[in-house]
Amino acid sequence: MKTKRELVIVGGGPAGLAAALEAHKNGVEDILLIERDEYLGGILQQCIHNGFGLDYFNEELTGPEYAERFIDELSDKKIDVQLKTMVIDINDQKMLTVLSSKKGIEFIEAKSVILAMGCRERTREAIRIPGTRPAGVMTAGAAQRYINIEGYLPGREIVILGSGDIGLIMARRLALEGADVKGVFEIMSYSSGLVRNKVQCLDDFGIPLYLQQTVTKIHGQKRVEAVDIAEVDDNFNQIPETKKTIECDTLLLSVGLIPENELSQQANISLDDITGGPIVDQSRETDIPGVFACGNVLQVHDLVDNVSEEAEIAGKAAAEFLLNETKDEIKQSLEIAPGKNITYVVPHTLNINANTSPLIELFFRVKDPAEDCKISIKDNQEELASYTRPIVEPGEIESVKLPIKLINISSDEIIVELITGGE
Amino acid sequence: MNERTIICLSCPKGCRVKVKANGDDIKDISGHECPQGIEYAKNEYLNPTRILPTTVRVKNGQIALVPVKTASPIPKEKIGEAMQKLSEIEVEAPVELGQVIVNNILDTGVDVVATRSIKEKN
Ligand SMILES: Cc1cc2nc3c(=O)[nH]c(=O)nc-3n(C[C@H](O)[C@H](O)[C@H](O)COP(=O)(O)OP(=O)(O)OC[C@H]3O[C@@H](n4cnc5c(N)ncnc54)[C@H](O)[C@@H]3O)c2cc1C
Ligand code: SF4
């Protein structure tokens, strides 16, 4: 069966929800939101801890509470939602192939598409830990789903590899449920998680954090029986003399997130090697006109509040794409590039037309932690603006708002740099 | 004299604030880079509290558990006991967001409330 739709949104997490609402608010009447899970809300439904919404709602919510505000708002709007349905292909003509047990395979021809598929976790395979292949090795997010939604304790004696926020949150959750969390091991010399989480998830429960150490081997036939741990030097080489064995029945991996972009690749959308997400302009439009991306599929966000804001940009832009018959002529196109001490910048390009908002917000990550530093924005000719920061960390997305009137009319590039102390 | 280092969480700097005290009588606070650190360290030393987010079993629900939280922070030392208490409870679906699951848990004056609506199994 083949149907036509104005706007199709792929993924019903916070990004998809906010994008749908914003597109609706801006006049799009035919919206279909497709979600493969049994409910809306995405990963938030398993993040039962508090700490969401401080920026967006000015109050501290848990993940499910944050999601439910958007789901409630959606319910009385004319937005079609299709659950338990997976988008399995998108082509560069915006034709979607979707699959559900209820309706089998369907084809949908969309005028505009918003990609909001989120991200997934890196697995054991992605970091290549040697040893046997027993049960009991899983990502921290999988364990989170078992405990918080399905009601299973994934193990009793736990080792956690990776000190990102998800790993820290899971250390506390498992300790609260009575498991023995033997420690969190981190290969870097600093924890990538928030200080708050280190204090309230580890220190509160006496769970040790070991820096510059990693899991070198997994033991056990049917079930994990132990893991080997070793210290690493500054070049991440294992120091064999430091090897020790820790008995445990479960190894949780919290070793990073990867934007879920198989569909984007099938559609031939250009991706950024560093973020793993699509290359977009300031309206979050990819290099296929009418296809937008937002949320973790575009860049891994630390705060869901930023996801909602980004999704609103995409939702509004999709509405403009659909409802504005005459396209405004682009007056100036610029590349936005990461400079000194910056890992990446989103958006990647800036297309200025008569309608472009006077302030453009740039999101980026720094390479290393720094204090009392300065973010400097340049074009090919001069420094346009600078912003001081008391503290910056790779684990937290930074942003600045650049007035576009500062950009020289003949420039074709903007560079974001971090200037530290002595420079 | 007791000495403890408390990491201030009032801003991302995370100053290590040193508290010197005789029992509950705080004698000296140092290491904070701004006045907020004093207030934070005092509270954290004398009366540390936390919001407790966890889950409670649901009968007849679309999913097996309902996520819950204490509506405001409770004393940190009561968290273990509160978990015990919540493990003994089962609620019946449907559950509404914000519904009180346990009234005044452990006489803290704080309710435990649902953080998600759960429909009945159909
Ligand atoms: C395990 C985990 C824990 C996290 N914990 C926190 C936290 O504590 N605090 C915080 O602020 N952030 C946390 N994050 C980050 C969090 O993911 C983001 O804040 C936010 O949820 C991202 O929203 P999203 O809509 O982009 O992605 P998601 O919430 O992941 O939603 C994407 C949705 O798309 C659906 N989908 C994907 N592909 C398809 C397809 N082909 N067809 C149909 N549907 C599809 C998925 O089922 C999912 O529902 C966590 C992330 C993970 C992975
Ligand atoms: S003492 Fe002040 S500067 Fe230091 S962490 Fe606390 S609030 Fe921040």
Coordinates of C-alpha atoms and ligand atoms in Angstrom, one line a residue, chain B residues 7-17 31-38 40, ligand 2:
Chain B
I7 CA 32.0 18.9 47.0
C8 CA 29.8 21.9 46.4
L9 CA 27.2 21.1 43.7
S10 CA 25.7 24.6 43.5
C11 CA 27.5 25.2 40.2
P12 CA 29.6 23.1 37.8
K13 CA 32.9 24.2 39.3
G14 CA 32.5 21.7 42.1
C15 CA 34.7 23.3 44.7
R16 CA 36.0 21.0 47.4
V17 CA 34.8 22.7 50.6
G31 CA 37.8 26.0 50.1
H32 CA 34.7 27.6 48.6
E33 CA 35.1 30.1 45.8
C34 CA 31.8 31.9 46.5
P35 CA 29.4 32.3 49.5
Q36 CA 27.0 29.7 48.1
G37 CA 29.5 27.1 49.0
I38 CA 29.1 27.9 52.7
Y40 CA 25.7 24.2 50.6
Ligands
SF4_2 S1 31.5 27.3 46.1 FE1 30.6 28.7 44.6 S2 32.0 28.5 42.9 FE2 32.4 26.8 44.2 S3 31.1 25.1 43.4 FE3 30.0 26.1 45.0 S4 28.7 27.6 44.0 FE4 30.4 27.1 42.5

